[in-house]
C-alpha cells in the first residue's frame, strides 16, 4: 500500500491543469447504458473510482474502450444485476440503477452501506423510482427496482439534509425514457447534474431546468449515440487554490470553471487572498496575512462539503478563531483528529468545528480516512514544519488524478513510497 511523504515548507507556485470532474464522469458513464449505440466521453479522469465504474459497465455487458482520457462505451445488450464484488468498492455505483431501470425496466444493485463520512441512505432515489411507477424490494443486501412501465410523475427530492445529487441524477436517468412528463422538484443544482443533463439531451432526451431546483423531463422513446466532454473538476480546482493559499506565491488553475468556484473563491477572498478568474483559469495570490472565517457547507451554489476538510487545513493556521459547520454530512470530520496530531487546535461541537489558529503545524505520520480528508492532510503537510507521512493513500487516488505529481510540478516536495 502506498504512502505519501510531504516535506513541508516548500513554496508552491505556477500553473496546474485541472482534470475532468469525477462526480460528473461517474453518472455520465452510467448514462451510456441508456442506449445501444456507442457514446464517446472526453476528459474522463484517470481515477480508481472511474476504473470501478468502467468495470461495472463491462460486467453489465457493455464494451468499454479507453485511450488517454477518452472513453467509448457501447452497451448493445445489458444485464440488470450489478455485481456485488465491484459495486461494494464504490458508493457511486448506485447510479447505474436509474439508467438500467429506464432502459430495461428493472435493476438490482447491492445496497450501499454507511461510509466513513456518515450514514448514506438512498431512500430519496427509491422514492423517486416509486413515483415513476417502480416497485422496490430489498433482499439479501440488494435493492431491486422493477416496473412494467415507467410513467412521468411529480417527484420531490427534499430530504432531511436537503436534496440529493446522485438521487437527482438517478431519477433523471430513469425518467428520460418514461412515458409522459416528469417534474423533479427540490432537485440538486450542482454543475455535475447540469453536465449529466446536457449529455442526456445530446443523446436525444428532453430535459429543461437542470441547474435549478425544478427539472422538467419529457419522456422519449429511445436515446442515441452522443459525444461529450466532462466539465472541469471544481473540487480539484478548489483544492489546488487552497494549496496556493497555504504555501503559495501565486498559483493558477487552468482549464477550470471560475463560475463553478464562486463559494470557494469568496471564502478565500474573505481570508485575505486576491483571486482573479476567467472561465479558463483562476489565480490566487497571497495578500499578507491569513484571516479567520466562519462558514457552513451547503448545497450548490453554497460552500461545498467536498471542500470542508481542505478549508479546515487552511484555517488551522489562520489568525484568530474560525468555525466550520457541516450541514450535508454532519459526521464528516475524520480529518480533525489527524490535523490535531499535527498541532492544529480544533474542537468539535456536533457538526461544527471550532478552529483556533496556531502559528504552525508540525509534520507527523497520519492516516487518510476518506478522499477529501486525505487531500486536507496533504495540504496540511505542505505548510507543516518537517515531514508528514500520509498512510492509506488509496483514498486520494479515488478522486485526484496525479495529485502528488501535479503538486511537485508547482514546487512541492512530495514522494510516493511503496510500503
Ligand atoms: N441523503 C438522504 N437520502 C438519500 C440520499 C442522500 O438522506 O436518498 C442525504 C445524505 O445522507 C446526505 C445528503 O442527503 O446527508 C446529501 O447527499 P447526496 O445524496 O447529495 O450525496 P451523494 O449524491 O451520494 C455526491 C458526491 C459526494 C458529495 C455529495 C454532496 C458523487 C459521486 N458524490 O454524493 O462527493 O459530497 O454529492 O455534494 O457525486 C466526494 O467526491 O468526495 C464526495 C463524497
PDB file of N, CA and C and ligand atoms in Angstrom, residues 22-23 26 91-92 117 119-125 159-167 190 305-306 328-330 332 370-372, ligand 1:
ATOM      1  N   UNK A  22     -14.649  14.126 -11.505  1.00  0.00           N
ATOM      2  CA  UNK A  22     -15.018  12.756 -11.094  1.00  0.00           C
ATOM      3  C   UNK A  22     -16.546  12.631 -10.951  1.00  0.00           C
ATOM      4  N   UNK A  23     -17.130  13.599 -10.258  1.00  0.00           N
ATOM      5  CA  UNK A  23     -18.550  13.451  -9.927  1.00  0.00           C
ATOM      6  C   UNK A  23     -19.479  13.744 -11.103  1.00  0.00           C
ATOM      7  N   UNK A  26     -18.731  10.013 -13.406  1.00  0.00           N
ATOM      8  CA  UNK A  26     -19.337   8.747 -12.948  1.00  0.00           C
ATOM      9  C   UNK A  26     -20.784   8.592 -13.428  1.00  0.00           C
ATOM     10  N   UNK A  91     -19.489   3.676  -3.662  1.00  0.00           N
ATOM     11  CA  UNK A  91     -20.882   4.004  -3.408  1.00  0.00           C
ATOM     12  C   UNK A  91     -21.581   4.550  -4.648  1.00  0.00           C
ATOM     13  N   UNK A  92     -20.829   5.268  -5.483  1.00  0.00           N
ATOM     14  CA  UNK A  92     -21.461   5.882  -6.656  1.00  0.00           C
ATOM     15  C   UNK A  92     -21.957   4.848  -7.661  1.00  0.00           C
ATOM     16  N   UNK A 117     -17.811   8.896   5.872  1.00  0.00           N
ATOM     17  CA  UNK A 117     -18.304  10.269   6.054  1.00  0.00           C
ATOM     18  C   UNK A 117     -19.723  10.304   6.619  1.00  0.00           C
ATOM     19  N   UNK A 119     -23.728   8.149   7.504  1.00  0.00           N
ATOM     20  CA  UNK A 119     -24.791   7.299   7.005  1.00  0.00           C
ATOM     21  C   UNK A 119     -25.155   7.803   5.604  1.00  0.00           C
ATOM     22  N   UNK A 120     -25.252   6.906   4.624  1.00  0.00           N
ATOM     23  CA  UNK A 120     -25.559   7.406   3.276  1.00  0.00           C
ATOM     24  C   UNK A 120     -26.721   6.622   2.674  1.00  0.00           C
ATOM     25  N   UNK A 121     -27.939   6.962   3.109  1.00  0.00           N
ATOM     26  CA  UNK A 121     -29.114   6.231   2.623  1.00  0.00           C
ATOM     27  C   UNK A 121     -29.404   6.552   1.160  1.00  0.00           C
ATOM     28  N   UNK A 122     -30.264   5.746   0.528  1.00  0.00           N
ATOM     29  CA  UNK A 122     -30.710   6.063  -0.848  1.00  0.00           C
ATOM     30  C   UNK A 122     -32.241   6.128  -0.918  1.00  0.00           C
ATOM     31  N   UNK A 123     -32.851   6.427   0.249  1.00  0.00           N
ATOM     32  CA  UNK A 123     -34.320   6.456   0.288  1.00  0.00           C
ATOM     33  C   UNK A 123     -34.911   7.438  -0.730  1.00  0.00           C
ATOM     34  N   UNK A 124     -34.242   8.563  -0.955  1.00  0.00           N
ATOM     35  CA  UNK A 124     -34.801   9.556  -1.884  1.00  0.00           C
ATOM     36  C   UNK A 124     -34.725   9.058  -3.331  1.00  0.00           C
ATOM     37  N   UNK A 125     -33.645   8.322  -3.679  1.00  0.00           N
ATOM     38  CA  UNK A 125     -33.556   7.727  -5.018  1.00  0.00           C
ATOM     39  C   UNK A 125     -34.762   6.791  -5.210  1.00  0.00           C
ATOM     40  N   UNK A 159     -34.960  16.003   1.320  1.00  0.00           N
ATOM     41  CA  UNK A 159     -34.686  15.097   2.436  1.00  0.00           C
ATOM     42  C   UNK A 159     -34.268  15.880   3.669  1.00  0.00           C
ATOM     43  N   UNK A 160     -33.878  15.150   4.685  1.00  0.00           N
ATOM     44  CA  UNK A 160     -33.505  15.763   5.970  1.00  0.00           C
ATOM     45  C   UNK A 160     -32.317  16.719   5.821  1.00  0.00           C
ATOM     46  N   UNK A 161     -31.401  16.375   4.905  1.00  0.00           N
ATOM     47  CA  UNK A 161     -30.208  17.207   4.727  1.00  0.00           C
ATOM     48  C   UNK A 161     -30.259  17.975   3.411  1.00  0.00           C
ATOM     49  N   UNK A 162     -31.456  18.284   2.973  1.00  0.00           N
ATOM     50  CA  UNK A 162     -31.588  18.991   1.696  1.00  0.00           C
ATOM     51  C   UNK A 162     -31.834  17.977   0.597  1.00  0.00           C
ATOM     52  N   UNK A 163     -31.398  18.307  -0.601  1.00  0.00           N
ATOM     53  CA  UNK A 163     -31.665  17.430  -1.730  1.00  0.00           C
ATOM     54  C   UNK A 163     -30.551  16.385  -1.862  1.00  0.00           C
ATOM     55  N   UNK A 164     -30.552  15.641  -2.960  1.00  0.00           N
ATOM     56  CA  UNK A 164     -29.527  14.632  -3.173  1.00  0.00           C
ATOM     57  C   UNK A 164     -28.980  14.728  -4.602  1.00  0.00           C
ATOM     58  N   UNK A 165     -27.667  14.713  -4.712  1.00  0.00           N
ATOM     59  CA  UNK A 165     -27.032  14.893  -6.026  1.00  0.00           C
ATOM     60  C   UNK A 165     -27.199  13.621  -6.871  1.00  0.00           C
ATOM     61  N   UNK A 166     -26.690  12.486  -6.363  1.00  0.00           N
ATOM     62  CA  UNK A 166     -26.809  11.247  -7.145  1.00  0.00           C
ATOM     63  C   UNK A 166     -28.263  10.805  -7.265  1.00  0.00           C
ATOM     64  N   UNK A 167     -29.090  11.150  -6.276  1.00  0.00           N
ATOM     65  CA  UNK A 167     -30.520  10.832  -6.355  1.00  0.00           C
ATOM     66  C   UNK A 167     -31.163  11.598  -7.508  1.00  0.00           C
ATOM     67  N   UNK A 190     -26.279  21.211  -8.598  1.00  0.00           N
ATOM     68  CA  UNK A 190     -24.829  21.128  -8.796  1.00  0.00           C
ATOM     69  C   UNK A 190     -24.466  21.125 -10.286  1.00  0.00           C
ATOM     70  N   UNK A 305     -19.455  20.695   0.646  1.00  0.00           N
ATOM     71  CA  UNK A 305     -18.953  19.773   1.670  1.00  0.00           C
ATOM     72  C   UNK A 305     -17.637  19.124   1.228  1.00  0.00           C
ATOM     73  N   UNK A 306     -17.469  18.947  -0.088  1.00  0.00           N
ATOM     74  CA  UNK A 306     -16.249  18.293  -0.576  1.00  0.00           C
ATOM     75  C   UNK A 306     -15.010  19.180  -0.447  1.00  0.00           C
ATOM     76  N   UNK A 328     -24.143  19.038   5.328  1.00  0.00           N
ATOM     77  CA  UNK A 328     -24.535  17.978   4.385  1.00  0.00           C
ATOM     78  C   UNK A 328     -24.262  16.601   4.987  1.00  0.00           C
ATOM     79  N   UNK A 329     -23.040  16.411   5.485  1.00  0.00           N
ATOM     80  CA  UNK A 329     -22.665  15.152   6.139  1.00  0.00           C
ATOM     81  C   UNK A 329     -22.150  15.526   7.543  1.00  0.00           C
ATOM     82  N   UNK A 330     -23.055  15.605   8.544  1.00  0.00           N
ATOM     83  CA  UNK A 330     -22.670  16.152   9.856  1.00  0.00           C
ATOM     84  C   UNK A 330     -21.511  15.418  10.544  1.00  0.00           C
ATOM     85  N   UNK A 332     -18.781  14.334   8.927  1.00  0.00           N
ATOM     86  CA  UNK A 332     -17.626  14.299   8.024  1.00  0.00           C
ATOM     87  C   UNK A 332     -16.434  15.078   8.596  1.00  0.00           C
ATOM     88  N   UNK A 370     -10.729   9.259   4.241  1.00  0.00           N
ATOM     89  CA  UNK A 370     -11.570   9.325   3.044  1.00  0.00           C
ATOM     90  C   UNK A 370     -10.907  10.283   2.078  1.00  0.00           C
ATOM     91  N   UNK A 371     -11.520  10.391   0.925  1.00  0.00           N
ATOM     92  CA  UNK A 371     -10.900  11.139  -0.163  1.00  0.00           C
ATOM     93  C   UNK A 371     -10.521  12.581   0.204  1.00  0.00           C
ATOM     94  N   UNK A 372     -11.504  13.351   0.643  1.00  0.00           N
ATOM     95  CA  UNK A 372     -11.220  14.773   0.886  1.00  0.00           C
ATOM     96  C   UNK A 372     -10.391  14.968   2.153  1.00  0.00           C
TER      97      UNK A 372
HETATM   98  N1  LIG B   1     -29.398  11.630   1.605  1.00  0.00           N
HETATM   99  C1  LIG B   1     -30.553  11.062   2.121  1.00  0.00           C
HETATM  100  N2  LIG B   1     -31.261  10.193   1.337  1.00  0.00           N
HETATM  101  C2  LIG B   1     -30.877   9.881   0.075  1.00  0.00           C
HETATM  102  C3  LIG B   1     -29.701  10.455  -0.458  1.00  0.00           C
HETATM  103  C4  LIG B   1     -28.993  11.341   0.338  1.00  0.00           C
HETATM  104  O1  LIG B   1     -30.918  11.334   3.256  1.00  0.00           O
HETATM  105  O2  LIG B   1     -31.578   9.095  -0.577  1.00  0.00           O
HETATM  106  C5  LIG B   1     -28.625  12.561   2.430  1.00  0.00           C
HETATM  107  C6  LIG B   1     -27.182  12.133   2.610  1.00  0.00           C
HETATM  108  O3  LIG B   1     -27.033  11.232   3.687  1.00  0.00           O
HETATM  109  C7  LIG B   1     -26.500  13.461   2.856  1.00  0.00           C
HETATM  110  C8  LIG B   1     -27.262  14.408   1.939  1.00  0.00           C
HETATM  111  O4  LIG B   1     -28.532  13.786   1.706  1.00  0.00           O
HETATM  112  O5  LIG B   1     -26.674  13.866   4.190  1.00  0.00           O
HETATM  113  C9  LIG B   1     -26.620  14.710   0.610  1.00  0.00           C
HETATM  114  O6  LIG B   1     -26.209  13.503  -0.016  1.00  0.00           O
HETATM  115  P1  LIG B   1     -26.164  13.336  -1.599  1.00  0.00           P
HETATM  116  O7  LIG B   1     -27.110  12.273  -1.989  1.00  0.00           O
HETATM  117  O8  LIG B   1     -26.312  14.670  -2.252  1.00  0.00           O
HETATM  118  O9  LIG B   1     -24.690  12.790  -1.824  1.00  0.00           O
HETATM  119  P2  LIG B   1     -24.284  11.845  -2.998  1.00  0.00           P
HETATM  120  O10 LIG B   1     -25.075  12.211  -4.187  1.00  0.00           O
HETATM  121  O11 LIG B   1     -24.273  10.443  -2.558  1.00  0.00           O
HETATM  122  C10 LIG B   1     -22.464  13.374  -4.099  1.00  0.00           C
HETATM  123  C11 LIG B   1     -20.989  13.320  -4.315  1.00  0.00           C
HETATM  124  C12 LIG B   1     -20.276  13.494  -2.985  1.00  0.00           C
HETATM  125  C13 LIG B   1     -20.702  14.838  -2.389  1.00  0.00           C
HETATM  126  C14 LIG B   1     -22.225  14.891  -2.235  1.00  0.00           C
HETATM  127  C15 LIG B   1     -22.744  16.220  -1.743  1.00  0.00           C
HETATM  128  C16 LIG B   1     -20.724  11.862  -6.215  1.00  0.00           C
HETATM  129  C17 LIG B   1     -20.215  10.580  -6.753  1.00  0.00           C
HETATM  130  N3  LIG B   1     -20.617  12.036  -4.898  1.00  0.00           N
HETATM  131  O12 LIG B   1     -22.770  12.273  -3.224  1.00  0.00           O
HETATM  132  O13 LIG B   1     -18.890  13.539  -3.288  1.00  0.00           O
HETATM  133  O14 LIG B   1     -20.099  15.017  -1.127  1.00  0.00           O
HETATM  134  O15 LIG B   1     -22.841  14.618  -3.518  1.00  0.00           O
HETATM  135  O16 LIG B   1     -22.368  17.241  -2.591  1.00  0.00           O
HETATM  136  O17 LIG B   1     -21.179  12.696  -6.953  1.00  0.00           O
HETATM  137  C18 LIG B   1     -16.601  13.253  -2.896  1.00  0.00           C
HETATM  138  O18 LIG B   1     -16.415  13.489  -4.107  1.00  0.00           O
HETATM  139  O19 LIG B   1     -15.665  13.200  -2.051  1.00  0.00           O
HETATM  140  C19 LIG B   1     -17.957  13.016  -2.427  1.00  0.00           C
HETATM  141  C20 LIG B   1     -18.231  12.410  -1.280  1.00  0.00           C
END
